[in-house]
Amino acid sequence: RPGSARAAVVRAAEERGAAEAEGRAAAAAQMAVEHAVREAHEACRREHERSMAAMSQKHAAALERMRAELQALEERAEETGAALGAATKRAASLDERRAQADGDAAALHGRLCAAEEERDAAVGALSASRAEAEGAAAALAAAESRSAEMRHELC
């Protein structure tokens, strides 16, 4: 059966060819998968870099805004501190002026009380002088009346 040996050789060659073709196809598929994985990894790396760059820019802008807000808050704090210092100084000045005014008012009250006492003494003295003057006027009127009577008697 020489034909069957030949067919066996052809079959074996076909099987080897098919196995080699399958091996090449598997190797090509493996290489294609590895290439696709490398490309996917590279695409992911580029997307990650792009995302990180965009996030970095957003964070930098937010940080700059926060720095500006902090600067504005610090300036307002300085202004508020200066205003508070001025208000405290003004309050101390007003306290001094009020204490001086209280002292002046107390001195004025003392002088007023002394003036009222002097007035009361003067009114008392005036009343006594008036009573004395009225007594003297009554004595003078009595003396004049007596003098007139005596003149009348003499004439």
CSV table of C-alpha atoms in Angstrom, one decimal:
chain,number,residue,atom,x,y,z
A,1,ARG,CA,0.0,0.0,0.0
A,2,PRO,CA,2.3,2.6,-1.2
A,3,GLY,CA,-0.6,5.0,-1.7
A,4,SER,CA,-1.6,4.8,1.8
A,5,ALA,CA,1.9,5.5,3.0
A,6,ARG,CA,2.0,8.5,0.9
A,7,ALA,CA,-1.4,9.6,2.2
A,8,ALA,CA,-0.1,9.1,5.7
A,9,VAL,CA,3.0,11.2,4.9
A,10,VAL,CA,0.7,13.9,3.2
A,11,ARG,CA,-1.6,13.7,6.2
A,12,ALA,CA,1.2,14.0,8.6
A,13,ALA,CA,2.6,16.9,6.6
A,14,GLU,CA,-0.8,18.6,6.5
A,15,GLU,CA,-1.1,18.0,10.3
A,16,ARG,CA,2.3,19.5,10.9
A,17,GLY,CA,1.5,22.4,8.6
A,18,ALA,CA,-1.8,22.9,10.3
A,19,ALA,CA,-0.1,22.7,13.7
A,20,GLU,CA,2.6,25.1,12.6
A,21,ALA,CA,-0.1,27.4,11.1
A,22,GLU,CA,-2.0,27.2,14.4
A,23,GLY,CA,1.2,27.9,16.3
A,24,ARG,CA,2.0,30.9,14.1
A,25,ALA,CA,-1.6,32.1,14.4
A,26,ALA,CA,-1.5,31.7,18.2
A,27,ALA,CA,1.9,33.5,18.3
A,28,ALA,CA,0.5,36.3,16.0
A,29,ALA,CA,-2.6,36.5,18.2
A,30,GLN,CA,-0.5,36.6,21.3
A,31,MET,CA,1.6,39.4,19.7
A,32,ALA,CA,-1.5,41.2,18.7
A,33,VAL,CA,-2.9,40.9,22.3
A,34,GLU,CA,0.4,42.1,23.7
A,35,HIS,CA,0.5,45.0,21.3
A,36,ALA,CA,-3.1,45.9,22.1
A,37,VAL,CA,-2.3,45.7,25.8
A,38,ARG,CA,0.8,48.0,25.4
A,39,GLU,CA,-1.3,50.5,23.3
A,40,ALA,CA,-4.0,50.4,25.9
A,41,HIS,CA,-1.5,50.9,28.7
A,42,GLU,CA,0.1,53.8,26.7
A,43,ALA,CA,-3.4,55.4,26.1
A,44,CYS,CA,-4.2,55.0,29.8
A,45,ARG,CA,-0.8,56.6,30.7
A,46,ARG,CA,-1.4,59.5,28.4
A,47,GLU,CA,-5.0,60.0,29.7
A,48,HIS,CA,-3.7,59.8,33.3
A,49,GLU,CA,-1.0,62.5,32.5
A,50,ARG,CA,-3.7,64.6,30.8
A,51,SER,CA,-6.0,64.2,33.8
A,52,MET,CA,-3.2,64.9,36.3
A,53,ALA,CA,-2.2,68.0,34.3
A,54,ALA,CA,-5.8,69.3,34.2
A,55,MET,CA,-6.2,68.6,37.9
A,56,SER,CA,-2.9,70.2,38.7
A,57,GLN,CA,-4.0,73.4,36.8
A,58,LYS,CA,-7.3,73.4,38.7
A,59,HIS,CA,-5.5,73.0,42.0
A,60,ALA,CA,-3.1,75.7,41.1
A,61,ALA,CA,-5.9,78.1,40.2
A,62,ALA,CA,-7.8,77.2,43.4
A,63,LEU,CA,-4.6,77.7,45.4
A,64,GLU,CA,-4.1,81.1,43.8
A,65,ARG,CA,-7.7,82.1,44.6
A,66,MET,CA,-7.2,80.9,48.2
A,67,ARG,CA,-4.0,82.9,48.5
A,68,ALA,CA,-5.7,86.0,47.2
A,69,GLU,CA,-8.6,85.5,49.6
A,70,LEU,CA,-6.1,85.0,52.4
A,71,GLN,CA,-4.3,88.2,51.5
A,72,ALA,CA,-7.6,90.0,51.4
A,73,LEU,CA,-8.6,88.6,54.8
A,74,GLU,CA,-5.2,89.5,56.3
A,75,GLU,CA,-5.6,93.1,54.9
A,76,ARG,CA,-9.1,93.3,56.4
A,77,ALA,CA,-7.7,91.9,59.7
A,78,GLU,CA,-5.0,94.6,59.7
A,79,GLU,CA,-7.6,97.3,58.9
A,80,THR,CA,-9.9,95.9,61.6
A,81,GLY,CA,-7.0,95.8,64.1
A,82,ALA,CA,-6.1,99.4,63.3
A,83,ALA,CA,-9.8,100.5,63.6
A,84,LEU,CA,-10.0,98.6,66.9
A,85,GLY,CA,-6.8,100.3,68.1
A,86,ALA,CA,-8.2,103.7,67.1
A,87,ALA,CA,-11.6,102.9,68.8
A,88,THR,CA,-9.8,101.8,71.9
A,89,LYS,CA,-7.7,105.0,72.0
A,90,ARG,CA,-10.8,107.1,71.4
A,91,ALA,CA,-12.6,105.2,74.2
A,92,ALA,CA,-9.7,105.9,76.5
A,93,SER,CA,-9.7,109.6,75.6
A,94,LEU,CA,-13.5,109.7,76.2
A,95,ASP,CA,-13.0,108.0,79.5
A,96,GLU,CA,-10.4,110.6,80.5
A,97,ARG,CA,-12.7,113.5,79.3
A,98,ARG,CA,-15.6,112.0,81.2
A,99,ALA,CA,-13.5,111.6,84.4
A,100,GLN,CA,-12.3,115.3,83.9
A,101,ALA,CA,-16.0,116.3,83.4
A,102,ASP,CA,-17.0,114.4,86.5
A,103,GLY,CA,-14.3,116.1,88.5
A,104,ASP,CA,-15.3,119.5,87.0
A,105,ALA,CA,-18.9,118.8,87.9
A,106,ALA,CA,-18.0,117.8,91.4
A,107,ALA,CA,-16.0,121.0,91.9
A,108,LEU,CA,-18.8,123.0,90.4
A,109,HIS,CA,-21.3,121.3,92.7
A,110,GLY,CA,-19.1,122.2,95.6
A,111,ARG,CA,-19.0,125.8,94.5
A,112,LEU,CA,-22.7,125.8,94.0
A,113,CYS,CA,-23.3,124.5,97.4
A,114,ALA,CA,-21.0,127.1,98.9
A,115,ALA,CA,-22.8,129.8,96.9
A,116,GLU,CA,-26.1,128.6,98.1
A,117,GLU,CA,-24.9,128.6,101.7
A,118,GLU,CA,-23.6,132.2,101.2
A,119,ARG,CA,-26.9,133.2,99.6
A,120,ASP,CA,-28.8,131.6,102.5
A,121,ALA,CA,-26.5,133.5,105.0
A,122,ALA,CA,-27.0,136.7,103.0
A,123,VAL,CA,-30.8,136.2,102.9
A,124,GLY,CA,-30.7,135.6,106.7
A,125,ALA,CA,-28.6,138.7,107.2
A,126,LEU,CA,-30.9,140.7,104.9
A,127,SER,CA,-33.9,139.4,106.8
A,128,ALA,CA,-32.3,140.4,110.1
A,129,SER,CA,-31.3,143.8,108.6
A,130,ARG,CA,-34.8,144.3,107.3
A,131,ALA,CA,-36.3,143.5,110.6
A,132,GLU,CA,-33.7,145.8,112.3
A,133,ALA,CA,-34.5,148.5,109.6
A,134,GLU,CA,-38.2,148.0,110.2
A,135,GLY,CA,-37.6,148.3,113.9
A,136,ALA,CA,-35.5,151.4,113.4
A,137,ALA,CA,-38.1,152.8,111.0
A,138,ALA,CA,-40.8,152.2,113.6
A,139,ALA,CA,-38.6,153.8,116.3
A,140,LEU,CA,-38.0,156.7,113.9
A,141,ALA,CA,-41.7,157.1,113.1
A,142,ALA,CA,-42.4,157.0,116.8
A,143,ALA,CA,-39.7,159.5,117.5
A,144,GLU,CA,-41.0,161.8,114.7
A,145,SER,CA,-44.5,161.4,116.0
A,146,ARG,CA,-43.4,162.3,119.5
A,147,SER,CA,-41.4,165.2,118.1
A,148,ALA,CA,-44.4,166.5,116.2
A,149,GLU,CA,-46.5,166.2,119.3
A,150,MET,CA,-44.0,168.1,121.3
A,151,ARG,CA,-43.8,170.8,118.7
A,152,HIS,CA,-47.5,171.1,118.7
A,153,GLU,CA,-47.5,171.3,122.4
A,154,LEU,CA,-44.9,174.0,122.3
A,155,CYS,CA,-46.7,176.1,119.9
